[in-house]
Short mmCIF file of C-alpha atoms and ligand atoms in Angstrom, two decimals:
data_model
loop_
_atom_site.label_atom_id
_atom_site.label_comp_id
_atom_site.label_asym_id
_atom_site.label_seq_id
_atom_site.Cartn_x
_atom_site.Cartn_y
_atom_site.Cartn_z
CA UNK A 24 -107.44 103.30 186.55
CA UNK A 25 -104.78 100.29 184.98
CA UNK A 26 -101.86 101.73 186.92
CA UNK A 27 -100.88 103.52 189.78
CA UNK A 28 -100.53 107.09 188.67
CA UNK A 29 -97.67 107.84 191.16
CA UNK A 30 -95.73 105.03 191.20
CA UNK A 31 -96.91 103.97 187.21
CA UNK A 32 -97.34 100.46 188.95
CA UNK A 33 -100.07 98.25 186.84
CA UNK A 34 -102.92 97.34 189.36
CA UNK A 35 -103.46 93.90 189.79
CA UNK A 36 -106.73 91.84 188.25
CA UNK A 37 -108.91 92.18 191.02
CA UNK A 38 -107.96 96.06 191.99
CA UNK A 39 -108.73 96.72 187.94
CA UNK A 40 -112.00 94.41 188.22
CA UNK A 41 -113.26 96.65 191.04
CA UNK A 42 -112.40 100.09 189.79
CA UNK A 43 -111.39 100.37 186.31
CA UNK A 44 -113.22 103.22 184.54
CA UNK A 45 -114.90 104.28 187.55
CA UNK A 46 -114.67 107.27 189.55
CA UNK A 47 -117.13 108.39 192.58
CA UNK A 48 -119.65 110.60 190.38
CA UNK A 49 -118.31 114.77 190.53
CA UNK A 50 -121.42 115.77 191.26
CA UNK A 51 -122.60 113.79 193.88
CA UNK A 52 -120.26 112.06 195.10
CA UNK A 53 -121.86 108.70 194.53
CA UNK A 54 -119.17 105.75 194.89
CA UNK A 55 -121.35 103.40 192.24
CA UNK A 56 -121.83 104.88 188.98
CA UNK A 57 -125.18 105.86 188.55
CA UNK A 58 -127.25 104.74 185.59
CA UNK A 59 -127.31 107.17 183.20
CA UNK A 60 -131.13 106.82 182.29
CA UNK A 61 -131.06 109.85 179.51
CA UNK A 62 -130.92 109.76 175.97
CA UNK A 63 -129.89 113.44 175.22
CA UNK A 64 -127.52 116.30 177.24
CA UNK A 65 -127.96 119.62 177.75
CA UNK A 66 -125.81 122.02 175.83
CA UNK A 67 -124.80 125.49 176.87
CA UNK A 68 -124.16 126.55 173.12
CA UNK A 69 -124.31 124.34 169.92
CA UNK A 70 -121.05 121.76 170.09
CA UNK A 71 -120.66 123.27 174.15
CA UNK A 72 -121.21 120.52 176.21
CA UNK A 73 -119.88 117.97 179.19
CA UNK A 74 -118.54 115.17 176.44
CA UNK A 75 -122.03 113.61 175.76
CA UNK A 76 -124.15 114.47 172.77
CA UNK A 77 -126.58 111.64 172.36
CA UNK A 78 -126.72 108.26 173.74
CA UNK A 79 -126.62 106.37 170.50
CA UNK A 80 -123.24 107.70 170.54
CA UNK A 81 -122.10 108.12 174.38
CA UNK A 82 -123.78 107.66 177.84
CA UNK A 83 -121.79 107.65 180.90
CA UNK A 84 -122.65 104.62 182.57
CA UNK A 85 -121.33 102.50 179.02
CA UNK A 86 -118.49 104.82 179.09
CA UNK A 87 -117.37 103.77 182.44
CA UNK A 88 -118.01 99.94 181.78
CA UNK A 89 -115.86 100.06 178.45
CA UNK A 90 -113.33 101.57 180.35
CA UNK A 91 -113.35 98.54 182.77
CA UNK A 92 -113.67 95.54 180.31
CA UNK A 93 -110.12 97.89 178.17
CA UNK A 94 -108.76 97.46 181.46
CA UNK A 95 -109.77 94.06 182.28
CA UNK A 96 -108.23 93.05 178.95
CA UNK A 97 -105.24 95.10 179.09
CA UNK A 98 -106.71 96.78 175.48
CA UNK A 99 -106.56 100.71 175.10
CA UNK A 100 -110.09 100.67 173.54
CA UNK A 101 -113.13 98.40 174.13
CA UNK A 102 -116.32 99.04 172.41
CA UNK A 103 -119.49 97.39 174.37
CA UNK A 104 -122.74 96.34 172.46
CA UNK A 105 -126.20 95.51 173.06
CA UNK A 106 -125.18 91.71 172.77
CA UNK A 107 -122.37 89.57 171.79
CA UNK A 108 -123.46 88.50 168.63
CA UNK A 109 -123.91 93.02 168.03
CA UNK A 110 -120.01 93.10 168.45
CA UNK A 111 -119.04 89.87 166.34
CA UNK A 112 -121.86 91.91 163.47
CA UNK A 113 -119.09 95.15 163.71
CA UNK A 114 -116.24 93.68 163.20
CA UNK A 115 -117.21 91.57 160.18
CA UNK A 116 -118.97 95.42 158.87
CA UNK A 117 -115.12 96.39 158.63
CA UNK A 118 -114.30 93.87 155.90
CA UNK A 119 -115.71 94.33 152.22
CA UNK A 120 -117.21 92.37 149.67
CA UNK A 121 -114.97 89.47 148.88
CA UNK A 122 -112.94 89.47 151.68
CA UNK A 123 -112.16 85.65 152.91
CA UNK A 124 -112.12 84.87 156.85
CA UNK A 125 -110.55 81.41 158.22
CA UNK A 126 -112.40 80.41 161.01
CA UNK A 127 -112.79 76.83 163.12
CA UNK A 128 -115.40 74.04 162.10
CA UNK A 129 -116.04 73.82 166.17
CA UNK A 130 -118.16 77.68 166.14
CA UNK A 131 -120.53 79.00 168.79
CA UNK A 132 -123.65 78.38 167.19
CA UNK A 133 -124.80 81.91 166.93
CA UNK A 134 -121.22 83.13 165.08
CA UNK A 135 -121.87 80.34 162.68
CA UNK A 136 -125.21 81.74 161.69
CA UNK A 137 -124.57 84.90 161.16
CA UNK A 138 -121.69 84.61 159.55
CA UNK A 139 -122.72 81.97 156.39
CA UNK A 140 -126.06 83.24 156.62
CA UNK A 141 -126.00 87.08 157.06
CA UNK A 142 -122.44 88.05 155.74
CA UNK A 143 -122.15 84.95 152.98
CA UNK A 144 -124.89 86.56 151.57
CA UNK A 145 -123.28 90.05 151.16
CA UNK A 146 -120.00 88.67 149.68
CA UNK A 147 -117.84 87.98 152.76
CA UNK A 148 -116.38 83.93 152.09
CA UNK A 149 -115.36 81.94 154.94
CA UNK A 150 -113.39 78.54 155.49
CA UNK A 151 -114.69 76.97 158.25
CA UNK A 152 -111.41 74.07 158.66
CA UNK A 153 -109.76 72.89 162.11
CA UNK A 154 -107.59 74.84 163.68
CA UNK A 155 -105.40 72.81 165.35
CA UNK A 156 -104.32 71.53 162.00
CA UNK A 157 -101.65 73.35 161.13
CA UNK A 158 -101.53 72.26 157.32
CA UNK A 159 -105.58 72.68 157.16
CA UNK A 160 -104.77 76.40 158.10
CA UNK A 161 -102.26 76.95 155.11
CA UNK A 162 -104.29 75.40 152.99
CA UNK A 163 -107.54 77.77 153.88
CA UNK A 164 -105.62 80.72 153.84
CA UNK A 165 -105.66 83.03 150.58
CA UNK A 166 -102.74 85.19 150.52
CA UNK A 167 -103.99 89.05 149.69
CA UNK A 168 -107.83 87.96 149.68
CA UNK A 169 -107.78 86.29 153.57
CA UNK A 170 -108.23 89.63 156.10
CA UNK A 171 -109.40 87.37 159.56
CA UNK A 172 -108.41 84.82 161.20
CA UNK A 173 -111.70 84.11 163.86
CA UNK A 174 -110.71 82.03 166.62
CA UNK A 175 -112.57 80.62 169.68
CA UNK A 176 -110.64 78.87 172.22
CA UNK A 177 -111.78 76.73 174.49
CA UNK A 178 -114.92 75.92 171.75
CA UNK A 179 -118.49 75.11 172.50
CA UNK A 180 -119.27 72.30 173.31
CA UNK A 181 -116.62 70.61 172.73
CA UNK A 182 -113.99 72.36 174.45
CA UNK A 183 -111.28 72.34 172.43
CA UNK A 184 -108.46 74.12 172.64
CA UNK A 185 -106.52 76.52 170.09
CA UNK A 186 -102.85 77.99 169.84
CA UNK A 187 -103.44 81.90 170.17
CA UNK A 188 -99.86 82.48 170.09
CA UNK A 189 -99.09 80.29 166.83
CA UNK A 190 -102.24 80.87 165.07
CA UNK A 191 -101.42 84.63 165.81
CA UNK A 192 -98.02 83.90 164.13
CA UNK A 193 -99.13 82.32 161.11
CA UNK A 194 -101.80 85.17 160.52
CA UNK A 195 -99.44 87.69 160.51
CA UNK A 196 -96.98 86.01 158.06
CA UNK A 197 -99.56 86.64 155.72
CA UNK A 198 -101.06 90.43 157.52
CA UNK A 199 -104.21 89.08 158.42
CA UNK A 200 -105.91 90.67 160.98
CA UNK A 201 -107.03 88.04 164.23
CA UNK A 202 -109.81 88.40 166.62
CA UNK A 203 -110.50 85.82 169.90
CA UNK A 204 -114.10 85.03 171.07
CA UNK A 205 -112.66 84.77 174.70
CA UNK A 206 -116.16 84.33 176.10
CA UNK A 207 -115.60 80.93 177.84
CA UNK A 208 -112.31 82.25 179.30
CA UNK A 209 -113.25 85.09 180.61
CA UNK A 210 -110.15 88.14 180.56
CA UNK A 211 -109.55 86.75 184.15
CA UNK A 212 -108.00 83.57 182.72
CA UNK A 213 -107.03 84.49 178.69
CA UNK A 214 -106.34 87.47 177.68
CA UNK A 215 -105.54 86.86 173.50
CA UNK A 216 -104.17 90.67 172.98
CA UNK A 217 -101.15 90.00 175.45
CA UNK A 218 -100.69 86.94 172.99
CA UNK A 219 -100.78 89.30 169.34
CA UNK A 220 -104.83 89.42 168.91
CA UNK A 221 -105.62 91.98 167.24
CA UNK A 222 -109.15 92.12 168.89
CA UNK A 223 -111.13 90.44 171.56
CA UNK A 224 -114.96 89.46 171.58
CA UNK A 225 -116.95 88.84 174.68
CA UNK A 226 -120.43 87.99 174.98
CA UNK A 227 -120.88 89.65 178.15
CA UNK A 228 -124.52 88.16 179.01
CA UNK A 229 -121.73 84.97 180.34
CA UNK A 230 -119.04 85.27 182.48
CA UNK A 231 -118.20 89.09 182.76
CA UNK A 232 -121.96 89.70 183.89
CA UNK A 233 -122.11 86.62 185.47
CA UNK A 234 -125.53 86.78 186.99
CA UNK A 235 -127.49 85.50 184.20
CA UNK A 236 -129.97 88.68 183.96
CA UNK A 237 -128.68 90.86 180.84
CA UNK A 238 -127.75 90.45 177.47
CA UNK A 239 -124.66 92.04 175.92
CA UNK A 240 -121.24 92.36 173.78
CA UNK A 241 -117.86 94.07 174.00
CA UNK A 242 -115.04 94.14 171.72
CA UNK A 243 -111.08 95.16 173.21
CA UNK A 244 -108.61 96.26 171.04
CA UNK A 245 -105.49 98.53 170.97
CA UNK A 246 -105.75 99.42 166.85
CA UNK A 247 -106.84 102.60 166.55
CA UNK A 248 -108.31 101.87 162.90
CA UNK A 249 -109.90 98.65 163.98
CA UNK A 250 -111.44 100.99 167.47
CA UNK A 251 -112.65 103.83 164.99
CA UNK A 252 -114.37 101.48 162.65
CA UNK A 253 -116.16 99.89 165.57
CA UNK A 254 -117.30 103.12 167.21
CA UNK A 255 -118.48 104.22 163.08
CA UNK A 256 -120.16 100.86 163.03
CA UNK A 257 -121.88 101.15 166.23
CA UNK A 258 -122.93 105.12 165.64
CA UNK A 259 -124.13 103.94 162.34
CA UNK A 260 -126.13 100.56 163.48
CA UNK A 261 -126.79 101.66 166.77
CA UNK A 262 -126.34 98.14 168.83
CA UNK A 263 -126.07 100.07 171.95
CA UNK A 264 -126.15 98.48 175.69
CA UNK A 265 -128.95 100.12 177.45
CA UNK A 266 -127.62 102.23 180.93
CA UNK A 267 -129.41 99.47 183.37
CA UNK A 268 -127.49 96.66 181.41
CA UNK A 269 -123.81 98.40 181.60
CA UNK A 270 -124.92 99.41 185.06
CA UNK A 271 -125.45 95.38 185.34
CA UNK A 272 -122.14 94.35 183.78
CA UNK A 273 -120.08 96.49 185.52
CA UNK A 274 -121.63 95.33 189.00
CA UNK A 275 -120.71 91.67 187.57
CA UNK A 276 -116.97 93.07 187.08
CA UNK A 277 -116.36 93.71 190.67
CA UNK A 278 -116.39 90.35 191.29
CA UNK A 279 -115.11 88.71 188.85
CA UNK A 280 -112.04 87.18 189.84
CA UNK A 281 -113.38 85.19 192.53
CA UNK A 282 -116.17 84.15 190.65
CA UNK A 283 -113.83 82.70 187.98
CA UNK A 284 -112.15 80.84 191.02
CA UNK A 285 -114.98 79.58 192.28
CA UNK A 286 -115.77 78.32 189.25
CA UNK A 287 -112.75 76.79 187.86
CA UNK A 288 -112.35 75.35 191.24
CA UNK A 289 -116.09 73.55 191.64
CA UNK A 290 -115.37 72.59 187.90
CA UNK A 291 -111.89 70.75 188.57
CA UNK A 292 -113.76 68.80 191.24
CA UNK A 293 -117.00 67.68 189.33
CA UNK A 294 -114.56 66.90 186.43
CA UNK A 295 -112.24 64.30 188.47
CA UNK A 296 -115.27 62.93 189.76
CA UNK A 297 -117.01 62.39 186.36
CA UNK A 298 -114.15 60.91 184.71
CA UNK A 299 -113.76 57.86 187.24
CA UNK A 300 -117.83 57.41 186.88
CA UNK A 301 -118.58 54.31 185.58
CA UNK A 302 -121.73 55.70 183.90
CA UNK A 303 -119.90 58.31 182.33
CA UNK A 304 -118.05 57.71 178.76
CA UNK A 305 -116.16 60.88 177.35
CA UNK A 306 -115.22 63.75 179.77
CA UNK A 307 -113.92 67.25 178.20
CA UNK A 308 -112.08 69.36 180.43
CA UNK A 309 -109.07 70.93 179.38
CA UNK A 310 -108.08 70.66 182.69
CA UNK A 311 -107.63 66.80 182.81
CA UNK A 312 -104.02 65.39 182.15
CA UNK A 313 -105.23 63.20 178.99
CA UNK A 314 -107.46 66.12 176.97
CA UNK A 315 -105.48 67.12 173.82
CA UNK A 316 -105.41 70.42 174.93
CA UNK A 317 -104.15 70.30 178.55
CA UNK A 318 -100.86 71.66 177.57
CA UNK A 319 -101.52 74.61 175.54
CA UNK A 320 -104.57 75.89 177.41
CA UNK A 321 -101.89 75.45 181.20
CA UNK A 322 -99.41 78.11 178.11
CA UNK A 323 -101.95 80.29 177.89
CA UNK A 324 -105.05 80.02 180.65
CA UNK A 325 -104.67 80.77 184.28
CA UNK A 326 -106.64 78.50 185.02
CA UNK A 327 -109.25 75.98 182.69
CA UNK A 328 -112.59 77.58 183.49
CA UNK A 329 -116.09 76.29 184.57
CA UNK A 330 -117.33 74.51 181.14
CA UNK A 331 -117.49 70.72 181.10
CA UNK A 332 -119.19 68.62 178.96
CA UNK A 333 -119.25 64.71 179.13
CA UNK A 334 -121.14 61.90 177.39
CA UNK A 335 -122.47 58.92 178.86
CA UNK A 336 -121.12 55.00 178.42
CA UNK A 337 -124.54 54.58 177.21
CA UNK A 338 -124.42 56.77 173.90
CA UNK A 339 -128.10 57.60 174.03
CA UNK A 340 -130.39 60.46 173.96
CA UNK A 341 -132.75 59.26 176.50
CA UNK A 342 -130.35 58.29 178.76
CA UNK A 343 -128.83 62.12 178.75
CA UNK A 344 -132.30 63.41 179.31
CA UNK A 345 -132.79 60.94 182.25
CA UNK A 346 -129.68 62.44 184.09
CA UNK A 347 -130.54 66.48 183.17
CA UNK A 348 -134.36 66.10 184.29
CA UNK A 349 -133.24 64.86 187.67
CA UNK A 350 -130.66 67.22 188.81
CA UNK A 351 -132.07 69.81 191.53
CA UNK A 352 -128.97 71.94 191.99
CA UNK A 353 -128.45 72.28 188.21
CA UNK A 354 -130.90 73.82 186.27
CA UNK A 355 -131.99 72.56 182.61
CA UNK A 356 -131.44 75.77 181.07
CA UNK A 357 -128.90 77.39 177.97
CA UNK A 358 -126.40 79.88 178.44
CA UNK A 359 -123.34 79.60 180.83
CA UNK A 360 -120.98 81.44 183.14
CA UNK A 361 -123.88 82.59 185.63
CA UNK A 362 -123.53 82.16 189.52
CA UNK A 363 -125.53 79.32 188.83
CA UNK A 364 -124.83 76.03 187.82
CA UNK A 365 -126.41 74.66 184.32
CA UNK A 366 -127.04 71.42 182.15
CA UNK A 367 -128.06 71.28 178.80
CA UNK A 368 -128.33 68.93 176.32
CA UNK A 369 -126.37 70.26 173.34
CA UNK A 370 -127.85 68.10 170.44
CA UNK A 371 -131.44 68.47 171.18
CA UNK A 372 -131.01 72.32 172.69
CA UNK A 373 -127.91 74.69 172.15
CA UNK A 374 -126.46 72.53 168.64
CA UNK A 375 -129.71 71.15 167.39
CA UNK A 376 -129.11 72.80 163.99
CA UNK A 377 -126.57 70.89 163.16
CA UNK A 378 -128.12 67.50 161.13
CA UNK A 379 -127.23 64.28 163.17
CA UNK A 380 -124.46 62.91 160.72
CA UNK A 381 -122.27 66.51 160.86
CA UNK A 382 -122.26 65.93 164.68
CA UNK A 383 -121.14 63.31 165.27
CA UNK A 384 -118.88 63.79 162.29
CA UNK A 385 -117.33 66.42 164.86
CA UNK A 386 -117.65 64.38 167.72
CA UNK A 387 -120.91 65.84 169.08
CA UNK A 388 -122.30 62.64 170.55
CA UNK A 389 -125.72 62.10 171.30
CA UNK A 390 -125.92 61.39 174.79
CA UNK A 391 -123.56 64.67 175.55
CA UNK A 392 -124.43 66.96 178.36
CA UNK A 393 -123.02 70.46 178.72
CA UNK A 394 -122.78 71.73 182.28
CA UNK A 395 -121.84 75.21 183.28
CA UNK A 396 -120.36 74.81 186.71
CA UNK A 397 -121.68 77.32 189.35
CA UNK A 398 -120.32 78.59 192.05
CA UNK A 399 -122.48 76.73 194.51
CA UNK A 400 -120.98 74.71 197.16
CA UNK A 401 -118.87 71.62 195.47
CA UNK A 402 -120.42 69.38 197.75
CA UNK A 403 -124.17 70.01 196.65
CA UNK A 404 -122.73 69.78 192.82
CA UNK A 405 -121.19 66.50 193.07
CA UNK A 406 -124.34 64.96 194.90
CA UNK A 407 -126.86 66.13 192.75
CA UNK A 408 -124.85 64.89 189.58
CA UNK A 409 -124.68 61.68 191.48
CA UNK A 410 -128.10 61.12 192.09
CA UNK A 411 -129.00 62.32 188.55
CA UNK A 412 -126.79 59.53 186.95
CA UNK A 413 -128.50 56.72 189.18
CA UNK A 414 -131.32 57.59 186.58
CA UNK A 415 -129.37 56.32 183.43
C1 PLP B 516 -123.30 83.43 173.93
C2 PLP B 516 -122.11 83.48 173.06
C3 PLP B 516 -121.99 84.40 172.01
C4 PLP B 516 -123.13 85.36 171.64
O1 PLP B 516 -123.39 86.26 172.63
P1 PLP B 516 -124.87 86.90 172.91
O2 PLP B 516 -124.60 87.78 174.06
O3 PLP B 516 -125.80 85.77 173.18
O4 PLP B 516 -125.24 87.63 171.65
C5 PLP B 516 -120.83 84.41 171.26
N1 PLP B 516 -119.83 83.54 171.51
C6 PLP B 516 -119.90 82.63 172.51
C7 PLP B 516 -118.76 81.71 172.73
C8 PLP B 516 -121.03 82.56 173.31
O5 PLP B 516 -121.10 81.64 174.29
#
């Protein structure tokens, strides 16, 4: 449900959010989809059944949420997985031994590992170089060998921001394939295939589910061969969502677009505020006039999400563990893009596996703190971030 069958009108965000792949349930007449708790279907002779074989393969209540998050991203196909890092596995399963990937130096942790420790290791090469450097991504590229261009925009933690439309333009001089990790975005403010992606990663445990209580992945694409291979891959390696989770996820859909407001929003505020702190050293927001990346992230965001990290006048450890130990409304915790608002210490927590001298080679200071903006009342955010910095 993307368009209005009579009038072939596209449905707006929040009508898709809502309904997308769902329809009451035909024999019951349940509005919610039910959870599909089953791992098998009945058959009425062998290859005779109602379009479910085994869960592995199919189940009804993942059915339903893959056709929301296709919707949501304006892809024909989208392939959901037990967790992000599942989806980012599948895609890098399509390429072969030898096959080179360019990719940013600024990485979600997790992508990172997996891909110079799990897929190195089997004969996939990767340049890791910045992408905002236009003559650092010629350089990296490998005409014939190079088959992905991985991109993550804004970045973690230090929210930069990346050209989807121009990076998409220089991979395709060359016919390499590019997937977006658009989990910090969300597909309510980015949506990379609308810019030439080829395919779009979420980590779905963040924004889409939004409550912080389930782990999972999706991957959106309209290329058929890149949608077979991922439903092969996830037949094969079996990285399936569990029914409760998609039954989760797709009650985290419905709302959202105003969650994303809400967020962005509370986020704006707590970033004007931090900026004119006098405790406060470095703020990164996209959203504020002076970050590098204001301009191309207002090109191709709606709006700059709910990520904001900062680092103190006072470059020091301590003095970033004095301010996340005293915030009450903000809870010391990883992850992101719940309801609820969180602070973390990158260095010591989310990034600690990178050795001291790499980040701050990047820029990853020492006394930076990571918040993920909630969508409690702005009020109660900015006082509690107050009172925490009276600690430094
Ligand atoms: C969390 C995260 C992932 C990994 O997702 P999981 O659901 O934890 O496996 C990938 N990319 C980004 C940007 C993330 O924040």
């Amino acid at each position: 449900m993307a368009t209005d069958a009579s009038t072939n009108r596209p449905y707006g965000f929040g009508t898709r959010a809502v309904h997308a792949g769902q329809a009451p349930d035909p024999s019951t007449g349940a509005v919610m989809t039910p959870i599909f708790q089953t791992s098998t279907y009945a058959q009425r002779a062998p290859g005779d059944h109602q379009g479910h074989e085994y869960s592995r393969v199919t189940n009804p209540t993942r059915s339903a949420l893959e056709g929301n998050l296709a919707a949501l991203e304006g892809a024909d196909h989208a392939v959901s997985f037990a967790s992000g890092v599942a989806g980012i596995d599948a895609i890098l399963k399509g390429l072969r031994p030898g096959d080179h990937v360019v990719t940013t130096n600024d990485l979600y942790g997790g992508t990172f590992r997996l891909f110079r420790q799990v897929f190195e290791p089997f004969g996939l090469r990767f340049s890791f170089v910045d992408l905002t450097d236009p003559e650092a991504v010629d350089a990296a590229i490998e005409p014939g060998a190079t088959k992905l261009m991985w991109i993550e925009t804004p970045t973690n933690p230090l929210m930069r921001i990346y050209d989807i439309e121009a990076l998409v333009e220089r991979a395709k001089a060359d016919g390499i394939d590019v997937a977006v990790d658009n989990t910090f975005a969300s597909p309510y403010l980015q949506q990379p295939l609308a810019l030439g992606a080829d395919m779009v990663l979420h980590s779905t445990t963040k924004y889409i589910g939004g409550h912080s209580d389930l782990i999972g992945g999706v991957v959106c694409t309209s290329r058929e061969d890149w949608h077979e291979n991922l439903r092969f891959q996830l037949k094969c390696a079996g990285a399936v969502g569990g029914p409760m989770d998609s039954f989760l996820t797709l009650r985290g859909t419905k709302t959202l677009h105003l969650r994303m407001q809400q967020h962005c929003a509370n986020a704006r505020r707590l970033a004007t505020f931090l900026d004119a702190h006098p405790k406060v050293g470095r703020v990164l927001y996209p959203g504020l006039p002076d970050h590098p990346g204001h301009d191309i992230a207002k090109k191709q965001m709606k709006d700059f999400g709910g990520m904001i990290s900062f680092s103190l006048t006072d470059d020091a450890m301590d003095k970033a563990v004095a301010v996340m130990t005293h915030t009450k409304v903000f809870t010391l915790a990883e992850s992101l893009g719940g309801v609820e608002s969180l602070i973390e210490h990158p260095a010591s927590m989310t990034h600690a596996s990178i050795p001291p001298e790499e980040r701050r080679k990047i820029g990853l200071d020492d006394s930076l703190i990571r918040l993920s903006v909630g969508v409690e009342e702005e009020a109660d955010l900015l006082a509690d971030l107050d009172q925490a910095l009276q600690h430094v």
